XYZ file of C-alpha atoms in Angstrom:
588
model
C 27.405 16.743 -4.638
C 26.770 13.536 -6.591
C 23.071 13.649 -5.735
C 22.835 17.245 -6.908
C 24.589 16.438 -10.195
C 22.125 13.607 -10.713
C 19.080 15.603 -9.586
C 19.351 18.605 -11.919
C 18.660 16.882 -15.273
C 16.210 14.443 -13.683
C 14.134 17.189 -12.108
C 13.992 19.123 -15.376
C 12.648 15.968 -17.035
C 10.137 15.144 -14.304
C 8.670 18.652 -14.344
C 7.874 18.331 -18.051
C 6.305 14.942 -17.401
C 4.107 16.568 -14.742
C 2.963 19.101 -17.346
C 4.868 21.969 -15.722
C 7.638 24.222 -17.030
C 11.105 22.731 -16.519
C 12.071 25.317 -13.925
C 9.404 23.955 -11.560
C 11.431 20.761 -11.279
C 14.424 22.788 -10.114
C 12.249 24.779 -7.717
C 10.972 21.510 -6.225
C 14.540 20.246 -5.780
C 15.602 23.409 -3.956
C 13.555 24.614 -0.957
C 11.717 21.314 -0.230
C 15.068 19.498 -0.200
C 16.501 22.145 2.108
C 13.468 21.867 4.421
C 13.817 18.089 4.699
C 17.574 18.357 5.232
C 16.944 20.575 8.263
C 13.916 18.793 9.745
C 13.838 15.240 8.319
C 14.924 12.102 10.186
C 16.543 10.019 7.432
C 19.939 11.330 6.299
C 20.039 9.020 3.264
C 16.562 9.918 1.956
C 16.946 12.233 -1.048
C 13.646 13.994 -1.629
C 12.567 15.899 -4.689
C 10.519 15.393 -7.863
C 10.017 11.755 -8.870
C 8.429 10.088 -11.881
C 5.418 8.516 -10.144
C 4.305 11.670 -8.364
C 4.789 13.630 -11.600
C 2.581 11.121 -13.395
C -0.128 11.278 -10.712
C -0.051 15.075 -10.770
C -0.296 15.160 -14.571
C -3.246 12.791 -14.596
C -5.112 14.632 -11.853
C -4.577 18.135 -13.214
C -5.395 17.125 -16.794
C -8.852 16.153 -15.507
C -9.187 19.264 -13.335
C -8.027 21.904 -15.859
C -10.063 21.951 -19.106
C -7.865 22.190 -22.198
C -4.643 21.267 -20.369
C -3.893 18.497 -22.861
C -3.235 20.996 -25.692
C 0.009 22.190 -24.079
C 2.389 19.479 -25.260
C 5.445 21.525 -24.229
C 4.852 23.492 -21.002
C 7.956 25.622 -21.703
C 6.327 26.817 -24.915
C 2.576 26.375 -24.230
C 0.035 26.658 -27.026
C -2.375 28.285 -24.555
C -0.456 30.333 -21.937
C -3.600 31.112 -19.945
C -4.464 27.431 -19.490
C -0.847 26.705 -18.560
C -0.969 29.428 -15.919
C -4.107 27.871 -14.412
C -2.381 24.500 -14.502
C 0.655 25.883 -12.665
C -1.563 27.431 -9.984
C -3.399 24.130 -9.517
C -0.094 22.285 -9.038
C 0.835 24.665 -6.206
C -2.608 24.156 -4.643
C -2.198 20.378 -4.771
C 1.157 20.770 -3.016
C -0.592 22.793 -0.294
C -3.280 20.117 0.122
C -0.633 17.402 0.329
C 1.083 19.270 3.164
C -2.248 19.598 4.995
C -2.867 15.860 4.626
C 0.599 15.110 6.018
C -0.067 17.360 9.003
C -3.395 15.655 9.741
C -1.939 12.160 9.339
C 0.966 13.048 11.612
C -1.230 14.653 14.278
C -3.668 11.716 14.358
C -0.862 9.137 13.960
C -2.597 7.692 10.930
C 0.553 6.557 9.173
C -0.726 2.984 9.416
C -3.173 3.681 6.557
C -0.321 2.993 4.144
C -0.546 -0.653 5.248
C -3.633 -0.943 3.041
C -1.285 -0.832 0.064
C -0.145 -4.448 -0.011
C 2.874 -5.756 -1.918
C 0.780 -6.954 -4.899
C -0.871 -3.520 -5.132
C 2.479 -1.721 -5.013
C 4.042 -4.064 -7.572
C 1.162 -3.707 -10.033
C 1.034 0.053 -9.525
C 4.747 0.468 -10.188
C 4.614 -1.774 -13.263
C 1.620 0.004 -14.785
C 3.056 3.385 -13.832
C 6.333 2.545 -15.563
C 4.480 1.694 -18.785
C 2.418 4.894 -18.682
C 5.442 7.028 -17.858
C 7.539 5.494 -20.628
C 4.782 5.883 -23.232
C 4.281 9.506 -22.193
C 7.914 10.139 -23.183
C 7.866 8.217 -26.463
C 6.520 11.268 -28.302
C 9.800 13.065 -27.604
C 11.723 10.142 -29.080
C 9.525 10.054 -32.178
C 9.853 13.792 -32.705
C 6.233 14.867 -33.135
C 3.605 16.441 -30.922
C 1.037 14.158 -29.266
C -1.944 15.260 -27.099
C -1.492 14.488 -23.446
C -3.234 11.317 -22.170
C -2.837 8.940 -19.240
C -4.683 5.845 -20.459
C -2.907 3.147 -22.432
C -5.365 2.844 -25.313
C -5.573 6.607 -25.793
C -1.806 6.990 -25.692
C -1.287 4.246 -28.262
C -3.964 5.748 -30.502
C -2.425 9.228 -30.330
C 1.037 7.852 -31.085
C -0.259 5.811 -34.033
C -2.133 8.756 -35.563
C 1.005 10.890 -35.846
C 3.357 8.108 -36.870
C 3.703 9.607 -40.340
C 5.568 12.562 -38.831
C 8.270 10.351 -37.332
C 11.714 11.989 -37.172
C 14.393 9.326 -37.473
C 17.322 11.455 -36.232
C 15.572 12.184 -32.947
C 14.528 8.549 -32.511
C 18.056 7.268 -33.116
C 19.567 9.870 -30.806
C 17.041 9.080 -28.057
C 17.678 5.349 -28.308
C 21.415 5.998 -28.054
C 20.888 7.984 -24.854
C 18.757 5.201 -23.354
C 21.422 2.630 -24.231
C 24.124 4.815 -22.665
C 22.150 5.358 -19.458
C 21.329 1.674 -19.069
C 24.964 0.744 -19.740
C 26.184 3.129 -17.046
C 23.603 1.811 -14.598
C 24.487 -1.812 -15.398
C 28.187 -1.119 -14.918
C 27.554 0.580 -11.578
C 25.481 -2.375 -10.366
C 27.825 -5.109 -11.571
C 31.102 -3.564 -10.412
C 31.198 -2.241 -6.861
C 34.350 -0.255 -7.507
C 32.521 1.680 -10.227
C 29.312 2.405 -8.332
C 30.192 6.078 -8.297
C 29.560 6.393 -12.051
C 25.843 5.612 -11.550
C 25.187 9.186 -10.482
C 26.934 10.554 -13.589
C 24.534 8.997 -16.099
C 21.880 11.756 -16.321
C 24.335 14.657 -16.207
C 26.566 12.943 -18.800
C 23.654 12.538 -21.198
C 22.600 16.125 -20.571
C 26.117 17.463 -21.254
C 26.686 15.333 -24.359
C 23.282 16.058 -25.865
C 23.559 19.811 -25.275
C 27.044 19.821 -26.824
C 25.915 17.893 -29.915
C 22.850 20.078 -30.476
C 24.860 23.278 -29.979
C 27.800 22.317 -32.189
C 25.622 20.881 -34.946
C 22.974 23.623 -34.642
C 20.441 20.787 -34.825
C 17.645 22.942 -33.462
C 17.632 25.098 -36.614
C 19.165 22.813 -39.236
C 17.237 19.631 -38.353
C 14.299 21.095 -36.419
C 15.182 19.099 -33.317
C 12.909 19.860 -30.354
C 14.742 21.356 -27.372
C 13.747 22.350 -23.860
C 13.583 26.036 -24.684
C 13.852 28.970 -22.374
C 14.090 28.209 -18.626
C 13.401 31.152 -16.356
C 16.531 31.906 -14.296
C 16.449 32.953 -10.667
C 15.245 31.607 -7.351
C 11.561 30.733 -6.798
C 9.237 33.545 -5.883
C 6.491 33.597 -3.267
C 3.267 31.947 -4.451
C 1.046 32.108 -1.356
C -1.405 34.254 -3.326
C -1.963 31.256 -5.621
C -3.457 29.160 -2.815
C -6.917 30.715 -3.146
C -9.425 30.618 -4.742
C -9.228 26.850 -5.171
C -11.417 25.927 -8.131
C -12.241 22.240 -8.699
C -11.470 21.594 -5.046
C -12.700 18.004 -4.963
C -10.697 16.993 -8.011
C -7.577 18.619 -6.584
C -8.234 17.040 -3.187
C -8.590 13.542 -4.647
C -5.319 14.026 -6.521
C -3.631 15.214 -3.323
C -4.891 12.190 -1.371
C -3.488 9.730 -3.910
C -0.170 11.577 -4.091
C 0.048 11.711 -0.283
C -0.411 7.987 0.214
C 1.907 7.000 -2.622
C 4.564 9.495 -1.518
C 4.353 8.434 2.112
C 4.603 4.763 1.235
C 7.489 5.289 -1.179
C 9.496 7.423 1.230
C 8.958 5.091 4.197
C 10.011 2.104 2.108
C 13.139 3.835 0.818
C 14.136 5.228 4.215
C 13.770 1.832 5.891
C 15.608 0.042 3.106
C 18.600 2.391 3.244
C 18.721 3.105 6.978
C 21.534 1.744 9.092
C 20.476 -1.057 11.480
C 20.864 1.156 14.525
C 18.810 4.010 13.067
C 15.127 4.438 13.789
C 13.307 5.928 10.827
C 10.233 7.381 12.456
C 9.144 10.246 10.226
C 10.627 9.911 6.729
C 8.233 12.473 5.280
C 7.981 15.898 6.845
C 5.039 18.171 5.927
C 7.311 21.195 6.240
C 8.851 20.400 2.862
C 5.462 20.421 1.108
C 4.224 23.510 2.925
C 7.401 25.392 2.102
C 7.281 24.105 -1.451
C 3.684 25.247 -1.913
C 4.754 28.733 -0.886
C 7.630 28.861 -3.397
C 6.684 27.495 -6.805
C 7.148 23.799 -5.964
C 4.956 20.836 -6.791
C 4.673 17.737 -4.498
C 7.891 15.853 -3.805
C 8.857 12.568 -2.208
C 11.857 10.289 -1.766
C 13.748 9.103 -4.843
C 15.181 5.600 -4.604
C 17.909 6.199 -7.216
C 19.124 9.459 -5.650
C 18.792 8.035 -2.128
C 20.939 5.045 -3.092
C 23.588 7.411 -4.439
C 23.407 9.445 -1.216
C 23.980 6.316 0.875
C 26.872 5.134 -1.322
C 28.605 8.507 -1.229
C 28.514 8.495 2.567
C 25.543 10.702 3.515
C 25.294 10.632 7.312
C 23.399 13.821 8.118
C 21.161 16.500 6.670
C 24.250 18.262 5.337
C 24.005 16.094 2.200
C 20.597 17.603 1.458
C 21.929 21.110 2.081
C 24.697 20.492 -0.485
C 22.177 19.172 -3.017
C 19.886 22.154 -2.495
C 22.872 24.490 -2.808
C 23.888 22.992 -6.152
C 20.322 23.307 -7.466
C 20.236 26.904 -6.237
C 23.460 27.689 -8.129
C 21.930 26.104 -11.232
C 18.841 28.303 -10.880
C 20.949 31.436 -10.507
C 23.630 30.822 -13.120
C 23.274 27.666 -15.200
C 19.715 27.531 -16.514
C 20.697 28.980 -19.942
C 22.832 25.860 -20.513
C 19.718 23.664 -20.477
C 17.877 25.731 -23.078
C 19.504 23.694 -25.871
C 18.986 20.299 -24.259
C 17.046 18.084 -26.708
C 13.718 16.693 -25.609
C 14.772 13.181 -26.644
C 17.542 13.314 -24.031
C 15.056 14.310 -21.332
C 12.786 11.455 -22.416
C 15.708 9.028 -22.289
C 16.557 10.104 -18.720
C 12.973 9.496 -17.596
C 12.573 6.137 -19.375
C 15.905 4.781 -18.175
C 15.088 5.907 -14.655
C 11.753 4.076 -14.405
C 12.501 0.863 -16.337
C 13.886 -0.900 -13.224
C 10.447 -0.492 -11.625
C 8.905 -3.040 -14.014
C 7.873 -6.049 -11.943
C 6.108 -8.555 -14.177
C 7.912 -11.328 -12.323
C 5.856 -10.573 -9.213
C 2.615 -10.957 -11.120
C 3.711 -14.256 -12.630
C 4.824 -15.660 -9.272
C 1.562 -14.611 -7.614
C -0.379 -16.643 -10.190
C 1.255 -19.813 -8.876
C 1.377 -18.825 -5.201
C -1.982 -17.131 -4.525
C -4.789 -16.640 -7.022
C -6.386 -14.024 -4.772
C -3.257 -11.858 -4.663
C -2.793 -12.405 -8.398
C -6.343 -11.144 -8.982
C -5.587 -8.026 -6.930
C -2.384 -7.537 -8.950
C -4.239 -7.806 -12.260
C -7.056 -5.473 -11.183
C -4.583 -2.777 -10.145
C -2.425 -3.292 -13.238
C -5.284 -3.166 -15.755
C -7.120 -0.433 -13.843
C -4.051 1.822 -13.828
C -3.451 1.212 -17.538
C -6.948 1.576 -18.942
C -8.929 3.601 -16.386
C -6.449 5.749 -14.519
C -3.675 5.531 -11.954
C -5.861 6.812 -9.114
C -8.786 4.547 -9.963
C -6.479 1.574 -10.371
C -5.159 2.095 -6.851
C -8.694 2.532 -5.512
C -9.851 -0.672 -7.211
C -6.895 -2.567 -5.785
C -7.338 -1.331 -2.217
C -11.077 -2.015 -2.392
C -10.581 -5.535 -3.703
C -7.848 -6.275 -1.154
C -10.165 -5.163 1.661
C -12.978 -7.324 0.241
C -10.641 -10.318 0.159
C -9.760 -9.804 3.815
C -13.435 -9.376 4.701
C -14.045 -12.672 2.909
C -11.469 -14.359 5.138
C -13.263 -12.960 8.204
C -16.755 -13.817 6.936
C -15.840 -17.363 5.931
C -13.156 -18.482 8.405
C -11.799 -21.979 8.134
C -13.255 -24.226 10.828
C -10.987 -27.129 11.690
C -12.555 -30.430 12.682
C -10.343 -31.751 15.478
C -9.648 -35.443 16.004
C -7.476 -37.316 18.484
C -4.127 -38.685 17.379
C -4.150 -42.437 18.144
C -2.251 -43.359 21.311
C -2.144 -39.765 22.583
C -4.398 -37.197 24.198
C -3.569 -34.588 21.543
C -6.218 -33.256 19.183
C -5.235 -32.020 15.724
C -6.843 -30.886 12.473
C -8.422 -34.029 10.967
C -7.867 -32.737 7.438
C -4.141 -32.269 7.973
C -3.642 -35.338 10.170
C -5.553 -38.043 8.333
C -4.824 -40.596 11.090
C -6.755 -38.533 13.641
C -9.810 -40.321 15.074
C -13.185 -38.799 15.889
C -14.522 -39.342 19.403
C -17.984 -40.850 19.235
C -20.688 -38.372 20.158
C -18.214 -35.491 20.471
C -17.674 -32.678 17.931
C -14.777 -30.264 18.399
C -14.463 -27.341 15.948
C -11.682 -24.785 16.055
C -12.375 -21.266 14.759
C -9.352 -19.575 13.171
C -10.194 -15.895 13.381
C -12.474 -13.521 15.268
C -16.024 -14.567 16.076
C -18.202 -11.656 15.041
C -21.408 -10.579 13.330
C -19.902 -11.246 9.904
C -19.248 -14.962 10.401
C -21.700 -16.315 13.020
C -24.013 -17.624 10.300
C -21.123 -19.411 8.598
C -20.092 -21.022 11.892
C -23.699 -22.048 12.560
C -23.994 -23.613 9.094
C -20.775 -25.576 9.583
C -21.948 -26.958 12.939
C -25.316 -27.906 11.438
C -23.562 -29.667 8.565
C -21.411 -31.740 10.925
C -24.460 -32.578 13.030
C -26.307 -33.799 9.933
C -23.309 -35.919 8.902
C -23.218 -37.486 12.370
C -26.914 -38.397 12.090
C -26.259 -40.031 8.724
C -23.553 -42.144 10.374
C -26.064 -43.009 13.103
C -23.747 -41.466 15.677
C -25.809 -38.587 17.103
C -23.867 -35.870 18.858
C -23.970 -35.495 22.611
C -21.460 -32.700 23.036
C -20.177 -29.848 20.848
C -17.050 -27.925 21.820
C -16.144 -24.712 19.999
C -12.411 -24.036 20.341
C -11.972 -20.256 20.176
C -8.349 -20.177 21.256
C -7.497 -18.518 17.923
C -10.269 -15.909 18.211
C -8.829 -12.494 18.947
C -12.245 -10.920 19.459
C -15.883 -11.840 20.140
C -18.472 -9.118 19.604
C -21.937 -8.791 21.133
C -23.680 -10.211 18.071
C -21.575 -13.351 18.437
C -22.383 -13.491 22.171
C -26.098 -13.448 21.404
C -25.575 -16.158 18.794
C -23.646 -18.317 21.292
C -26.532 -18.018 23.748
C -29.044 -19.019 21.074
C -26.912 -21.985 20.020
C -26.583 -23.201 23.608
C -30.327 -23.057 24.160
C -31.038 -24.691 20.816
C -28.645 -27.574 21.378
C -29.814 -28.125 24.953
C -33.376 -28.431 23.690
C -32.104 -31.430 21.670
C -30.111 -32.850 24.633
C -26.758 -31.757 23.152
C -24.379 -29.906 25.430
C -22.503 -26.928 23.989
C -19.484 -25.090 25.336
C -16.510 -22.874 24.540
C -12.914 -24.014 24.899
C -9.679 -22.131 25.545
C -10.732 -18.496 25.088
C -7.984 -15.930 25.551
C -8.210 -13.507 28.503
C -9.855 -10.738 26.484
C -12.571 -13.041 25.161
C -13.041 -14.583 28.618
C -13.601 -11.143 30.092
C -16.132 -10.202 27.423
C -18.043 -13.472 27.880
C -18.278 -13.194 31.656
C -19.104 -9.508 31.575
C -22.064 -10.377 29.390
C -23.057 -13.248 31.711
C -22.636 -11.113 34.799
C -24.684 -8.306 33.246
C -27.567 -10.670 32.521
C -27.502 -12.070 36.078
C -27.318 -8.616 37.593
C -23.820 -9.175 39.007
C -20.229 -9.116 37.784
C -18.775 -12.571 37.191
C -15.337 -13.568 38.373
C -12.836 -14.727 35.781
C -12.317 -18.506 35.939
C -9.284 -20.449 34.897
C -9.186 -21.673 31.295
C -9.017 -25.272 30.087
C -7.538 -26.548 26.824
C -9.088 -28.802 24.199
C -7.481 -31.979 25.574
C -8.813 -31.436 29.119
C -12.268 -30.452 27.903
C -12.468 -33.496 25.617
C -11.277 -35.840 28.383
C -13.901 -34.447 30.747
C -16.582 -34.837 28.095
C -15.654 -38.499 27.539
C -15.487 -39.184 31.271
C -18.853 -37.636 31.971
C -20.468 -39.622 29.156
C -19.933 -42.726 31.336
C -21.351 -41.122 34.486
C -25.108 -41.136 34.236
C -25.435 -39.331 37.541
C -23.850 -36.205 36.123
C -25.994 -34.002 33.833
C -24.815 -34.272 30.209
C -24.646 -30.523 29.783
C -21.783 -30.303 32.289
C -19.654 -32.419 29.969
C -18.956 -29.488 27.707
C -17.861 -27.214 30.538
C -14.983 -25.222 29.031
C -13.773 -23.446 32.183
C -12.499 -24.553 35.583
C -15.371 -23.842 38.006
C -15.013 -21.803 41.151
C -17.095 -22.148 44.258
C -18.914 -19.765 46.531
C -20.661 -21.108 49.643
C -23.684 -18.816 49.453
C -25.230 -19.700 46.088
C -25.126 -21.926 43.049
C -25.522 -20.328 39.620
C -25.289 -21.712 36.114
C -23.313 -19.697 33.539
C -25.452 -19.168 30.436
C -22.343 -18.999 28.301
C -20.211 -21.888 29.415
C -22.635 -24.101 31.342
C -20.195 -23.985 34.297
C -21.708 -24.876 37.660
C -20.854 -22.104 40.136
C -21.182 -22.236 43.890
């Protein structure tokens, strides 16, 4: 019940922010909520319209529907025909979102949300909060402003109409924001009063409607109100699915909404789930498919309403059924009460709801912790503000992927030295007391050895070889420790063969040390393929053993120098003796 009381005024506000008539918010909090209550896996997850999805939908459809920005108030549109096209497009986006969920679920592609790292999410939420709040400022100021979703355009539009500022509406809106924040602060600070957190939006709605009605402020002071909200349950809208004009623009909007919704719902469901619960499918495509058939725009989990659901003891889908029932009663009987709700109260509900999402602290901390993550944070933040929410996310994901590719392409190679008095080898940069073994170079690769980084590894080995020549200590053996390499591809195998041949031509032995079983299998499959037979898997040897053998063999002139770098324990066969092209191991 508490979630339903909280959801009604919020959903009315979010629908307007999405550029849709207020009743669409109630539609989206009815059947989709009921569908998730019956088929979803998280009893605490309260789905429905949310601010971020409403913002993404508004931005995408404003680009897709020419002239959509002229309808400042969707309940009383300046161009009804454009508004009708906009409404149809919102239903089509909801259909596409449900199709994306079905495909992701069937292919088990939920892992794609992992590409949205914490810095990306933080910057996105912070920029989204600013855009959402500025989109509602026009209702506080009391004058009409063309719709925009870029910071500079929004500020320009607000500044142009500043002469039409209505002080009564601004003061009333600020009072509502102060009241909502006070209620939220009290609920957070005092556990015994947590129950009042859900009463904030409905309290503001009731008080504002009462004041406007008793003072007749709509006619006497010209105060903007919600206007007429169509009563009744949602009707079937399957006929709106086709034709789908501007398909690619709608599809791109649906993709962004899908990923953001999926990530938000998974995060909320995991955060609120009981320790013994397994939250496997927090978003169910049934809710979107059902919503697209009945006047609903895309929905996702709401953190504020989900927290209230958990606090009030939600333990099953029955909580969602109660919420949907309350919204249904509102649609049937109570919509006329919201006709006189002032727009400044709706704006206050939205602004107070998203302010906690501001996360500038994360950006500041990243500057001191990791410049790379800070750069990703700034790119997403500025991209969302000045280019667009969808492009900002795309820039951030692209840059984050490039950063990870950079780590793969330029892995850190550790120069290993022996700790005095021991047989242990450690990173010479970290352990400054480590000593280099004369004539022996041991490099440890931290990461996969693949086509992207073989040139970097080659350059590092050449650099160390040149430094050894300058010290007049020419190398006799080079060991490449690939114990930290999770994968070696065929390009790297070819490079290893070339390096071995090149070093042997200069009387320098070269070998691999401590490969994991997967890498060992790949190496010997390649060797066996070249020899026309399948190689057996030998035992592995660590850095310490390989280095000790290399030092021992340096003193034995009767043993070929190239055997000193043998990284694997040899095995014997009585019939033949072969030399492994990869590890220089003598095989009998």
